[in-house]
PDB file of C-alpha atoms in Angstrom:
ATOM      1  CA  UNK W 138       0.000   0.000   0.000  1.00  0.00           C
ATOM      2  CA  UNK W 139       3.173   2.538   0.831  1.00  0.00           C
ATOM      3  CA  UNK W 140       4.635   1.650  -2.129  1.00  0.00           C
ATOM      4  CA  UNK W 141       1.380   2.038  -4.268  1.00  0.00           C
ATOM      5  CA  UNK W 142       1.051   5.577  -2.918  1.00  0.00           C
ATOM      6  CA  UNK W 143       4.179   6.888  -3.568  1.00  0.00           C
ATOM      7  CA  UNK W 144       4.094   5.612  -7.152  1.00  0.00           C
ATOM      8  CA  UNK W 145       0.688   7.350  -7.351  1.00  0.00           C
ATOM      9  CA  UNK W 146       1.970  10.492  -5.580  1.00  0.00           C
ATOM     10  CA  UNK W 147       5.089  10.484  -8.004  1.00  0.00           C
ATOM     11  CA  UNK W 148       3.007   9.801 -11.241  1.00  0.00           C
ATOM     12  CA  UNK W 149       1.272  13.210 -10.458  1.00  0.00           C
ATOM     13  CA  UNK W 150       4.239  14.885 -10.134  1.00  0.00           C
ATOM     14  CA  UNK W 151       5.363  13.590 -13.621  1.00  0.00           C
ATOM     15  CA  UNK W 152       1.740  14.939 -14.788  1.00  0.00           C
ATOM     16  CA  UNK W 153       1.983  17.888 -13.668  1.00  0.00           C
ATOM     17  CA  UNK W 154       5.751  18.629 -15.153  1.00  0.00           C
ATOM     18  CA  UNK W 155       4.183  17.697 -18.309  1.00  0.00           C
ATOM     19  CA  UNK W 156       1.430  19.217 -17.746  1.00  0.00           C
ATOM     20  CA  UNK W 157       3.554  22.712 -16.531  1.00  0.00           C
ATOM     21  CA  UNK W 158       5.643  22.273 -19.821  1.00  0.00           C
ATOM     22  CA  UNK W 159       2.282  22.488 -22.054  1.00  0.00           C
ATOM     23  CA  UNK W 160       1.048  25.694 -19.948  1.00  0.00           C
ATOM     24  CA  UNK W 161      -1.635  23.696 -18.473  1.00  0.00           C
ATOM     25  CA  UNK W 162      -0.566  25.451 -15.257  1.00  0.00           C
ATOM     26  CA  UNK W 163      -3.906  24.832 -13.144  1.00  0.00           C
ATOM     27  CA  UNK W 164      -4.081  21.143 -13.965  1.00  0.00           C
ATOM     28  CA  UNK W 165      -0.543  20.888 -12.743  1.00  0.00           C
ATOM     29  CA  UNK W 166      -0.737  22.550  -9.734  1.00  0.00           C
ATOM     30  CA  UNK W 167      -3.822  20.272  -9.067  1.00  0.00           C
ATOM     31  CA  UNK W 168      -1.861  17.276 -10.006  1.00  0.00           C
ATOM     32  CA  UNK W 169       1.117  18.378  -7.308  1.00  0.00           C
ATOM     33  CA  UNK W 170      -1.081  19.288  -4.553  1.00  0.00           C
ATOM     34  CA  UNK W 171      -3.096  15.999  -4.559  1.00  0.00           C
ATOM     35  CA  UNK W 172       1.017  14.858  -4.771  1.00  0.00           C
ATOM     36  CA  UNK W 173       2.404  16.259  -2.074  1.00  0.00           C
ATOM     37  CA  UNK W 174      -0.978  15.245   0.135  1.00  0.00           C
ATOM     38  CA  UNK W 175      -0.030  11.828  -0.598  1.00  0.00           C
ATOM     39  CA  UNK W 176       3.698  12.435   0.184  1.00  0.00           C
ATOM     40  CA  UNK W 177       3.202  14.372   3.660  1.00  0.00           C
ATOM     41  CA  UNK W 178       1.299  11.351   4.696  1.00  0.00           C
ATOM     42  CA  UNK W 179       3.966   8.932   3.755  1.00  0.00           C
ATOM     43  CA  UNK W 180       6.804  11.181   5.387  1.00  0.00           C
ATOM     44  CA  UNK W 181       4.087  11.481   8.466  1.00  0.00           C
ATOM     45  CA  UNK W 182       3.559   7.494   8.109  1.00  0.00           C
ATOM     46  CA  UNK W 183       6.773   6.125   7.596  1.00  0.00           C
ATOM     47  CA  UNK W 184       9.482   9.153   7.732  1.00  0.00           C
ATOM     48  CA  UNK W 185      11.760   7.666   5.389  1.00  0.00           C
ATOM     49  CA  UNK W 186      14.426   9.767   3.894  1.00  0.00           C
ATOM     50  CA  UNK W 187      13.256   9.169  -0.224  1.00  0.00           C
ATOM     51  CA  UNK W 188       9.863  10.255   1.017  1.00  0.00           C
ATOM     52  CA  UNK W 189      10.818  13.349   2.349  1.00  0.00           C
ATOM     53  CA  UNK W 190      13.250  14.117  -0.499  1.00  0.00           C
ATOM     54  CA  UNK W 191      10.212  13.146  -3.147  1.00  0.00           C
ATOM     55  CA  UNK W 192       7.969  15.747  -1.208  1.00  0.00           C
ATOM     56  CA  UNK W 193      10.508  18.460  -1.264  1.00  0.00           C
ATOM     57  CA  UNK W 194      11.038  17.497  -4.829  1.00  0.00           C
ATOM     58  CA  UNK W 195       6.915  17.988  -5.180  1.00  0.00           C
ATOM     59  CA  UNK W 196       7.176  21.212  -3.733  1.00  0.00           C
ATOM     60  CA  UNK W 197       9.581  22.583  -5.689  1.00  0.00           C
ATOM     61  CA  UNK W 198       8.272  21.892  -8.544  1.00  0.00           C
ATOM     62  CA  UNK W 199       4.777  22.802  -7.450  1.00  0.00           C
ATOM     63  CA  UNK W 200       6.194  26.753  -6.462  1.00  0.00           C
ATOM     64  CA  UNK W 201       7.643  26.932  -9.917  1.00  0.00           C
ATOM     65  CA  UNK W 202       4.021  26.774 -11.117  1.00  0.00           C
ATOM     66  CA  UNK W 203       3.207  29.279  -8.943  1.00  0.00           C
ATOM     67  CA  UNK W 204       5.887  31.573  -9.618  1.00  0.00           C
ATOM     68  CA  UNK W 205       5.263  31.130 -13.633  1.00  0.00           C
ATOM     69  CA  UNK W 206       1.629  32.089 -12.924  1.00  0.00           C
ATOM     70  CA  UNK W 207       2.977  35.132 -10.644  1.00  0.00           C
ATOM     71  CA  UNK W 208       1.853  33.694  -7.760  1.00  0.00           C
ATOM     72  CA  UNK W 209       4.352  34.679  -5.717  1.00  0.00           C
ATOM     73  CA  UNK W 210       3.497  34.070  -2.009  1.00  0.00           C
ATOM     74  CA  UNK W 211       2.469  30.893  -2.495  1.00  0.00           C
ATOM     75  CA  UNK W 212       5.528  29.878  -4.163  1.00  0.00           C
ATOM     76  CA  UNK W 213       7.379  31.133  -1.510  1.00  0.00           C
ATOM     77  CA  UNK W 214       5.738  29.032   0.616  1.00  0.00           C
ATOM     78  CA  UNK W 215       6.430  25.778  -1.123  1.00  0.00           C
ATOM     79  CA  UNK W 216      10.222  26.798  -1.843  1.00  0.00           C
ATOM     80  CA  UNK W 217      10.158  27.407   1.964  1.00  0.00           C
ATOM     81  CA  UNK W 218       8.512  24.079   2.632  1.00  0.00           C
ATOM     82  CA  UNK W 219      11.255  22.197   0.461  1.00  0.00           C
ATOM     83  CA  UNK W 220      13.700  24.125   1.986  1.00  0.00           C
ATOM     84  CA  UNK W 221      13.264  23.040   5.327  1.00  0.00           C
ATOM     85  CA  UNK W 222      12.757  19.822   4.338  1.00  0.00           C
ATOM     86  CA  UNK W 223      15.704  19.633   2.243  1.00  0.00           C
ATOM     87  CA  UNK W 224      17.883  21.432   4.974  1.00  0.00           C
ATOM     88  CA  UNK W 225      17.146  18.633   7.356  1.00  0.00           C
ATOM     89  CA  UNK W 226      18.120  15.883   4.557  1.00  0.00           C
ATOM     90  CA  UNK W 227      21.789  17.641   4.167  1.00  0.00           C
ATOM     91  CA  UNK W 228      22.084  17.781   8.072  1.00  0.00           C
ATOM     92  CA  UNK W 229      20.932  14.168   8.624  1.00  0.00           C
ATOM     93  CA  UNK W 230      22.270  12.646   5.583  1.00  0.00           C
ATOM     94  CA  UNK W 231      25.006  15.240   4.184  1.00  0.00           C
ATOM     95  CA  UNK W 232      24.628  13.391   0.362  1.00  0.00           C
ATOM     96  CA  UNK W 233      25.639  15.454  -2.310  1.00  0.00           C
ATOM     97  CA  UNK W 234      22.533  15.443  -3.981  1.00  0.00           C
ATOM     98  CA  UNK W 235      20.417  16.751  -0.860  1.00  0.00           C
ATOM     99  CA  UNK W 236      22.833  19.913  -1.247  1.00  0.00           C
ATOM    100  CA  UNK W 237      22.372  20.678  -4.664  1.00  0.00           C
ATOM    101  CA  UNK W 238      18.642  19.836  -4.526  1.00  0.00           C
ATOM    102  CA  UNK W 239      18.860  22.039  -1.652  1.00  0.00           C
ATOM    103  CA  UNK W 240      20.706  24.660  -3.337  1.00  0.00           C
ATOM    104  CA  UNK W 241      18.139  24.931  -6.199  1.00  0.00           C
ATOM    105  CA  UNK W 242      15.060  25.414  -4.011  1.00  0.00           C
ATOM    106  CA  UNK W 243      16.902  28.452  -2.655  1.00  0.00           C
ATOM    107  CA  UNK W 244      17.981  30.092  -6.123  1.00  0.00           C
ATOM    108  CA  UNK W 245      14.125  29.579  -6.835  1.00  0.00           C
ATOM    109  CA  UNK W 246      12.995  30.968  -3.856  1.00  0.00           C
ATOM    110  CA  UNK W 247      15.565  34.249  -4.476  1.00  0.00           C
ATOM    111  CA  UNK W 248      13.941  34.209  -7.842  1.00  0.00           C
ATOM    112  CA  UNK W 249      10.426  35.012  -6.362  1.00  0.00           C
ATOM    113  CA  UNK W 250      11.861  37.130  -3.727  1.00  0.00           C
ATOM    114  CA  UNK W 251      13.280  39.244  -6.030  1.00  0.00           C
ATOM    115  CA  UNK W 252      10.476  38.997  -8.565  1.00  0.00           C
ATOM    116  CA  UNK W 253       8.307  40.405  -5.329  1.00  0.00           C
ATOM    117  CA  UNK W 254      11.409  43.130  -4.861  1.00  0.00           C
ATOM    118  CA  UNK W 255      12.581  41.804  -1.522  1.00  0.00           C
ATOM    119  CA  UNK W 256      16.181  41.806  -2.691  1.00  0.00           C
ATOM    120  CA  UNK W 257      17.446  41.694   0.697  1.00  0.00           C
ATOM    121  CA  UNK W 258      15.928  38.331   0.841  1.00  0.00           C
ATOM    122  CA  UNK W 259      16.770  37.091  -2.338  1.00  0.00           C
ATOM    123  CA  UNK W 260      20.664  37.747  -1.733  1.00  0.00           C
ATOM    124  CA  UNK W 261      20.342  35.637   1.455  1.00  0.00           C
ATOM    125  CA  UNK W 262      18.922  32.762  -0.707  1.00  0.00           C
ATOM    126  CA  UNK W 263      21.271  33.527  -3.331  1.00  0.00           C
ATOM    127  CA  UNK W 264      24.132  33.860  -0.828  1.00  0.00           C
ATOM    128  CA  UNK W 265      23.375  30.543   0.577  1.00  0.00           C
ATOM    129  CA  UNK W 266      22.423  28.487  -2.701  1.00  0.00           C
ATOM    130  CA  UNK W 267      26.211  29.928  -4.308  1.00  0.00           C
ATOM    131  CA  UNK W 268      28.152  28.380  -0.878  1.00  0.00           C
ATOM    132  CA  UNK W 269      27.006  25.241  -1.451  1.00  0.00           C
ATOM    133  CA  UNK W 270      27.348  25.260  -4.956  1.00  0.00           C
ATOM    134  CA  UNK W 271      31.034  26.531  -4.180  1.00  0.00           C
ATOM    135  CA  UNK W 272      31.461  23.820  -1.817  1.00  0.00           C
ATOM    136  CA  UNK W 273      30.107  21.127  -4.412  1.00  0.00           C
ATOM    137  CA  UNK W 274      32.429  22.497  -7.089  1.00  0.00           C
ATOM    138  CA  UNK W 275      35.777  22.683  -4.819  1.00  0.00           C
ATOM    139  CA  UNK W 276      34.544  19.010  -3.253  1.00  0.00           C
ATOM    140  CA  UNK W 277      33.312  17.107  -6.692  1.00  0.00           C
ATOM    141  CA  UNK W 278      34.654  19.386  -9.483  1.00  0.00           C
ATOM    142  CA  UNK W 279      31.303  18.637 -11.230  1.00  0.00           C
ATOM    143  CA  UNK W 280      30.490  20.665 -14.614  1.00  0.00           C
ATOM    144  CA  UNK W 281      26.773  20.825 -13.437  1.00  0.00           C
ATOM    145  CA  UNK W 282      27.366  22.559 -10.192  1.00  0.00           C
ATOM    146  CA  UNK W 283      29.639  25.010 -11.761  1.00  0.00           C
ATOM    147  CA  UNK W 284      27.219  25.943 -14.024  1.00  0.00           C
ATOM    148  CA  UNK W 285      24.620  26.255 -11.227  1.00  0.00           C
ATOM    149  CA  UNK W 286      26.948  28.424  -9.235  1.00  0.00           C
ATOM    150  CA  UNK W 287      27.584  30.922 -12.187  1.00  0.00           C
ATOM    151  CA  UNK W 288      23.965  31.005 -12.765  1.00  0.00           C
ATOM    152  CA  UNK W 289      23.478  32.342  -8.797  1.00  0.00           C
ATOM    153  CA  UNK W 290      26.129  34.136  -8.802  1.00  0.00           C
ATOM    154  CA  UNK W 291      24.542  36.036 -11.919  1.00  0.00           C
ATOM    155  CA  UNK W 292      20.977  36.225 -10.074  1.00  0.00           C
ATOM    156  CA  UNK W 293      22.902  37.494  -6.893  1.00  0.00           C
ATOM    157  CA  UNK W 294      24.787  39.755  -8.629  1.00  0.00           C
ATOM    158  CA  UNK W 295      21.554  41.516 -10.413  1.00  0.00           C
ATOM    159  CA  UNK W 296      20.086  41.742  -7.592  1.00  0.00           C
ATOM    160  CA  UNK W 297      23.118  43.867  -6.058  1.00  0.00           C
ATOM    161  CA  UNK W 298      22.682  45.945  -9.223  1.00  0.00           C
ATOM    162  CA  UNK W 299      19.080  46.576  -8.086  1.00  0.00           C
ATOM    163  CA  UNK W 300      19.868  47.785  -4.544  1.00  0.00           C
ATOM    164  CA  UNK W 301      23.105  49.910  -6.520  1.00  0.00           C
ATOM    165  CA  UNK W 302      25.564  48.020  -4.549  1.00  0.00           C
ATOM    166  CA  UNK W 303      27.355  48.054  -7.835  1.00  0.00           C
ATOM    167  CA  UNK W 304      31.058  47.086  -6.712  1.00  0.00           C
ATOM    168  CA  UNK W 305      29.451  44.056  -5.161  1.00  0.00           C
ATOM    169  CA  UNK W 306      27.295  43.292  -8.264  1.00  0.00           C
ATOM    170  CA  UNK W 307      30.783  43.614 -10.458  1.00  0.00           C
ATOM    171  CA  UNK W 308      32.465  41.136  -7.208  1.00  0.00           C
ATOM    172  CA  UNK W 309      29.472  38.954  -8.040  1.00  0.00           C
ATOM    173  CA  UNK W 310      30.188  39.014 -11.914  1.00  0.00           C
ATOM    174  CA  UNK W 311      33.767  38.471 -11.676  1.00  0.00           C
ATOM    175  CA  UNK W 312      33.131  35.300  -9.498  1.00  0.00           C
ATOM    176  CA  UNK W 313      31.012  34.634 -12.145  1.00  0.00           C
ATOM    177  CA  UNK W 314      33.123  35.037 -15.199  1.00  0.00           C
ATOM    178  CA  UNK W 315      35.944  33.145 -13.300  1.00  0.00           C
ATOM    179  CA  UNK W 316      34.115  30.220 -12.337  1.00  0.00           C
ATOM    180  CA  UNK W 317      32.693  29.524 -15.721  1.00  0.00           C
ATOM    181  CA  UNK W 318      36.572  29.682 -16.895  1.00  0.00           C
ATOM    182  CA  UNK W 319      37.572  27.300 -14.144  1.00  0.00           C
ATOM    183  CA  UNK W 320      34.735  25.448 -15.281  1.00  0.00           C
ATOM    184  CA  UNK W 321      36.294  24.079 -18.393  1.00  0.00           C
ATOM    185  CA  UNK W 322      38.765  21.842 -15.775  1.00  0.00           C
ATOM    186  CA  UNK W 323      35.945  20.399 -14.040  1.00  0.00           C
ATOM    187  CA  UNK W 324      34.721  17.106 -14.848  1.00  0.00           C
ATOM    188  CA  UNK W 325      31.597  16.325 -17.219  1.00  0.00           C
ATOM    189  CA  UNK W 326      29.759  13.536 -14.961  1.00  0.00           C
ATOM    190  CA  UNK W 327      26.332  14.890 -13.922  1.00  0.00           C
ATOM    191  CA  UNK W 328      24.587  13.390 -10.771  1.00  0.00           C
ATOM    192  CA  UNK W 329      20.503  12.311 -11.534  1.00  0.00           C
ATOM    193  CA  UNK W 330      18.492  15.201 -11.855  1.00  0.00           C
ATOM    194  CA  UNK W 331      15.282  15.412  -9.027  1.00  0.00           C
TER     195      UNK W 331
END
């Protein structure tokens, strides 16, 4: 019965990616709330670490539907929700790929934060979602969390541009440029995608 409900919970995630991809924004945001329903009850049920990462997963993708529909405070509250989640995953499990999952909630929840002009709290996700990046690129030497970094470092460093903390918004761009020129000695391997 667990095992039929979390193939049920993660079928309506897949839905409502597709679903998101063809615009079909409502049905998807119906498909991940009856998802992550079925998920909090498993993590409730069982508390089992793939559980927990699936609902964070479910959550993240269900405030990127939000945010595309401009729904800003309630994306914030599902990147907040994965957040936590995903927070306790690195600190109980430390895996690599709780960190970078982690790390991409918070560059989407800077996104929306700075889409709702709270720049002050989008640098803080930025800020946090580029140091673990950093660490993932200086422990692993991955391509794909190189990449990642450069693209927070960009989002942090337009945000600093916003708030006319210009020297730090050139700092940000610099990291930037230099990380995607470091990047070419990193390796190619990419770790499974959430």
């Amino acid at each position: 019965q667990t095992q039929f409900a979390n193939d049920l919970a993660g079928t309506l995630t897949n839905s409502g990616l597709v679903l998101a991809d063809l615009q079909r924004l409502s049905e998807a945001l119906d498909c991940y709330a009856e998802a992550a329903t079925i998920r909090r009850d498993l993590v409730q049920k069982q508390s089992q670490t793939q559980f927990a990462n699936d609902l964070a997963t479910t959550l993240n993708n269900q405030g990127a539907a939000f945010a595309t529909l401009r729904r800003l405070p309630e994306a914030l509250d599902c990147y907040a929700e994965a957040a936590t989640i995903r927070r306790d995953l690195v600190q109980k499990q430390g895996q690599t790929q709780f960190a970078n999952d982690l790390a991409t909630t918070l560059n989407n929840q800077g996104a929306a934060f700075a889409d709702l002009r709270s720049l002050p709290k989008a640098l803080d996700c930025y800020t946090e979602a580029a140091t673990i990046w950093r660490e993932l690129v200086q422990k692993l030497g991955q391509m794909q969390f190189a990449n990642d970094l450069a693209g927070t470092l960009t989002n942090q460093g337009t945000a600093l541009a916003r708030l006319q903390r210009l020297p730090d918004a050139l700092a940000c761009y610099a990291d930037r440029k230099s990380t995607r020129l470091n990047s070419s000695h990193v390796s190619e391997s990419r770790m499974p995608s959430s």
